[in-house]
PDB file of C-alpha atoms in Angstrom:
ATOM      1  CA  MET A   1      -1.243 -16.729 -40.753  1.00 43.00           C
ATOM      2  CA  ARG A   2      -0.202 -16.392 -37.608  1.00 46.00           C
ATOM      3  CA  LEU A   3      -3.158 -17.317 -34.640  1.00 46.00           C
ATOM      4  CA  PHE A   4      -2.229 -16.854 -31.087  1.00 51.00           C
ATOM      5  CA  LEU A   5      -4.403 -16.530 -27.346  1.00 56.00           C
ATOM      6  CA  LEU A   6      -4.404 -13.925 -25.440  1.00 62.00           C
ATOM      7  CA  CYS A   7      -6.699 -14.149 -22.274  1.00 65.00           C
ATOM      8  CA  LEU A   8      -7.568 -10.949 -20.501  1.00 65.00           C
ATOM      9  CA  ARG A   9     -10.179 -10.554 -17.558  1.00 67.00           C
ATOM     10  CA  ALA A  10      -9.436  -7.291 -16.213  1.00 65.00           C
ATOM     11  CA  ARG A  11     -12.326  -6.019 -13.288  1.00 78.00           C
ATOM     12  CA  GLY A  12      -9.466  -4.661 -11.577  1.00 80.00           C
ATOM     13  CA  ARG A  13      -7.756  -1.434 -14.042  1.00 90.00           C
ATOM     14  CA  LEU A  14      -5.318  -3.016 -16.555  1.00 91.00           C
ATOM     15  CA  LYS A  15      -2.852  -0.103 -18.129  1.00 92.00           C
ATOM     16  CA  LEU A  16      -0.674  -0.518 -21.534  1.00 92.00           C
ATOM     17  CA  GLY A  17       1.841   1.443 -22.630  1.00 94.00           C
ATOM     18  CA  ARG A  18       2.025   2.374 -26.332  1.00 95.00           C
ATOM     19  CA  GLY A  19       4.367  -0.421 -28.179  1.00 94.00           C
ATOM     20  CA  VAL A  20       3.155  -3.242 -25.361  1.00 94.00           C
ATOM     21  CA  ARG A  21       4.446  -6.696 -27.005  1.00 94.00           C
ATOM     22  CA  ILE A  22       2.781  -9.728 -25.694  1.00 93.00           C
ATOM     23  CA  GLY A  23       3.519 -13.346 -26.568  1.00 92.00           C
ATOM     24  CA  ARG A  24       1.221 -16.091 -27.472  1.00 90.00           C
ATOM     25  CA  SER A  25      -1.309 -17.644 -24.753  1.00 90.00           C
ATOM     26  CA  ALA A  26      -0.877 -14.973 -22.147  1.00 91.00           C
ATOM     27  CA  ARG A  27      -2.861 -14.306 -19.841  1.00 91.00           C
ATOM     28  CA  ILE A  28      -3.257 -12.033 -17.419  1.00 92.00           C
ATOM     29  CA  ARG A  29      -5.625 -12.146 -14.617  1.00 92.00           C
ATOM     30  CA  VAL A  30      -6.737  -8.392 -12.300  1.00 92.00           C
ATOM     31  CA  ALA A  31      -9.045  -8.506  -9.362  1.00 92.00           C
ATOM     32  CA  PRO A  32     -11.300  -6.057  -8.153  1.00 92.00           C
ATOM     33  CA  GLY A  33      -9.177  -3.156  -6.490  1.00 92.00           C
ATOM     34  CA  ALA A  34      -6.116  -4.479  -8.329  1.00 94.00           C
ATOM     35  CA  ARG A  35      -4.488  -2.650 -10.803  1.00 95.00           C
ATOM     36  CA  VAL A  36      -1.505  -3.528 -13.842  1.00 95.00           C
ATOM     37  CA  THR A  37       1.081  -0.934 -16.124  1.00 96.00           C
ATOM     38  CA  ILE A  38       2.139  -2.260 -18.549  1.00 96.00           C
ATOM     39  CA  GLU A  39       5.193   0.685 -19.787  1.00 97.00           C
ATOM     40  CA  HIS A  40       6.350   1.444 -23.081  1.00 97.00           C
ATOM     41  CA  GLY A  41       8.263  -1.164 -24.919  1.00 97.00           C
ATOM     42  CA  ALA A  42       7.888  -3.688 -22.563  1.00 97.00           C
ATOM     43  CA  ARG A  43       7.867  -7.771 -23.977  1.00 97.00           C
ATOM     44  CA  ILE A  44       5.924 -10.588 -23.180  1.00 96.00           C
ATOM     45  CA  GLY A  45       6.959 -13.196 -24.169  1.00 96.00           C
ATOM     46  CA  ASP A  46       4.561 -16.571 -24.579  1.00 94.00           C
ATOM     47  CA  ARG A  47       3.101 -18.267 -22.224  1.00 95.00           C
ATOM     48  CA  PHE A  48       2.940 -15.165 -19.640  1.00 96.00           C
ATOM     49  CA  THR A  49       0.869 -15.835 -16.776  1.00 96.00           C
ATOM     50  CA  LEU A  50      -0.177 -11.951 -14.227  1.00 96.00           C
ATOM     51  CA  GLU A  51      -2.736 -13.121 -11.636  1.00 95.00           C
ATOM     52  CA  ALA A  52      -3.561  -9.519  -9.979  1.00 94.00           C
ATOM     53  CA  PHE A  53      -5.042 -10.340  -6.830  1.00 94.00           C
ATOM     54  CA  ALA A  54      -4.639  -7.221  -4.642  1.00 94.00           C
ATOM     55  CA  GLY A  55      -1.840  -3.586  -4.745  1.00 95.00           C
ATOM     56  CA  HIS A  56      -0.333  -2.699  -8.073  1.00 97.00           C
ATOM     57  CA  VAL A  57       1.764  -4.540 -10.617  1.00 97.00           C
ATOM     58  CA  ARG A  58       4.102  -2.149 -11.985  1.00 98.00           C
ATOM     59  CA  ILE A  59       5.963  -3.710 -15.200  1.00 98.00           C
ATOM     60  CA  GLY A  60       8.748  -1.050 -16.140  1.00 98.00           C
ATOM     61  CA  ALA A  61       9.038   0.481 -19.469  1.00 99.00           C
ATOM     62  CA  ASN A  62      11.363  -1.582 -21.932  1.00 99.00           C
ATOM     63  CA  ALA A  63      11.289  -4.453 -20.003  1.00 99.00           C
ATOM     64  CA  SER A  64      12.156  -8.136 -21.001  1.00 98.00           C
ATOM     65  CA  LEU A  65      10.136 -10.671 -19.410  1.00 98.00           C
ATOM     66  CA  ALA A  66      10.565 -14.369 -20.967  1.00 97.00           C
ATOM     67  CA  ASP A  67       9.011 -17.504 -22.404  1.00 97.00           C
ATOM     68  CA  ALA A  68       6.606 -18.823 -18.963  1.00 97.00           C
ATOM     69  CA  VAL A  69       7.192 -15.921 -16.582  1.00 98.00           C
ATOM     70  CA  ARG A  70       4.504 -16.068 -13.505  1.00 98.00           C
ATOM     71  CA  ILE A  71       3.357 -13.176 -11.791  1.00 98.00           C
ATOM     72  CA  THR A  72       1.239 -14.085  -8.493  1.00 97.00           C
ATOM     73  CA  ALA A  73       0.909 -10.477  -6.165  1.00 96.00           C
ATOM     74  CA  HIS A  74      -1.554 -10.348  -3.171  1.00 96.00           C
ATOM     75  CA  ALA A  75       0.732  -7.024  -2.841  1.00 96.00           C
ATOM     76  CA  ASP A  76       3.094  -4.861  -5.015  1.00 96.00           C
ATOM     77  CA  VAL A  77       5.445  -6.327  -7.331  1.00 97.00           C
ATOM     78  CA  THR A  78       7.617  -3.977  -9.938  1.00 97.00           C
ATOM     79  CA  VAL A  79       9.666  -5.264 -12.214  1.00 98.00           C
ATOM     80  CA  GLY A  80      12.479  -1.878 -13.116  1.00 98.00           C
ATOM     81  CA  ASP A  81      12.556  -0.239 -16.401  1.00 99.00           C
ATOM     82  CA  HIS A  82      14.611  -2.072 -18.622  1.00 99.00           C
ATOM     83  CA  ALA A  83      14.589  -4.880 -16.132  1.00 98.00           C
ATOM     84  CA  ALA A  84      14.986  -8.652 -18.097  1.00 98.00           C
ATOM     85  CA  LEU A  85      13.872 -12.001 -16.531  1.00 98.00           C
ATOM     86  CA  GLY A  86      14.541 -15.440 -17.406  1.00 96.00           C
ATOM     87  CA  ASP A  87      12.218 -18.261 -18.651  1.00 97.00           C
ATOM     88  CA  GLN A  88       9.824 -19.331 -15.952  1.00 96.00           C
ATOM     89  CA  VAL A  89      10.744 -17.052 -13.408  1.00 97.00           C
ATOM     90  CA  ALA A  90       8.164 -16.611 -10.813  1.00 96.00           C
ATOM     91  CA  LEU A  91       7.773 -13.665  -9.039  1.00 95.00           C
ATOM     92  CA  LEU A  92       5.016 -13.858  -5.365  1.00 94.00           C
ATOM     93  CA  THR A  93       3.667 -11.833  -2.989  1.00 92.00           C
ATOM     94  CA  SER A  94       2.704 -13.319   0.301  1.00 82.00           C
ATOM     95  CA  LEU A  95      -0.919 -13.364   1.413  1.00 77.00           C
ATOM     96  CA  SER A  96       0.358 -10.944   3.867  1.00 64.00           C
TER      97      SER A  96
END
């Protein structure tokens, strides 16, 4: 038996495309007024953290995010189609 934890808190808008794969212990938080789109075929590793406080976070089609990637967004963030982010990469936007 394979068990895993996925914590979703979506008070804003969260859209998942077809065939999205999200690893174990992932956390996705979407604050009111924020939007998150994870396009079709995106692969997200274990221990992924996404906190969208404002703006639109878009993870493109067939993008690959390795383990322990962290995205903290106070403005728009785009990870392009077919992009790859390695282990423990952090994408942060400023508050202004």
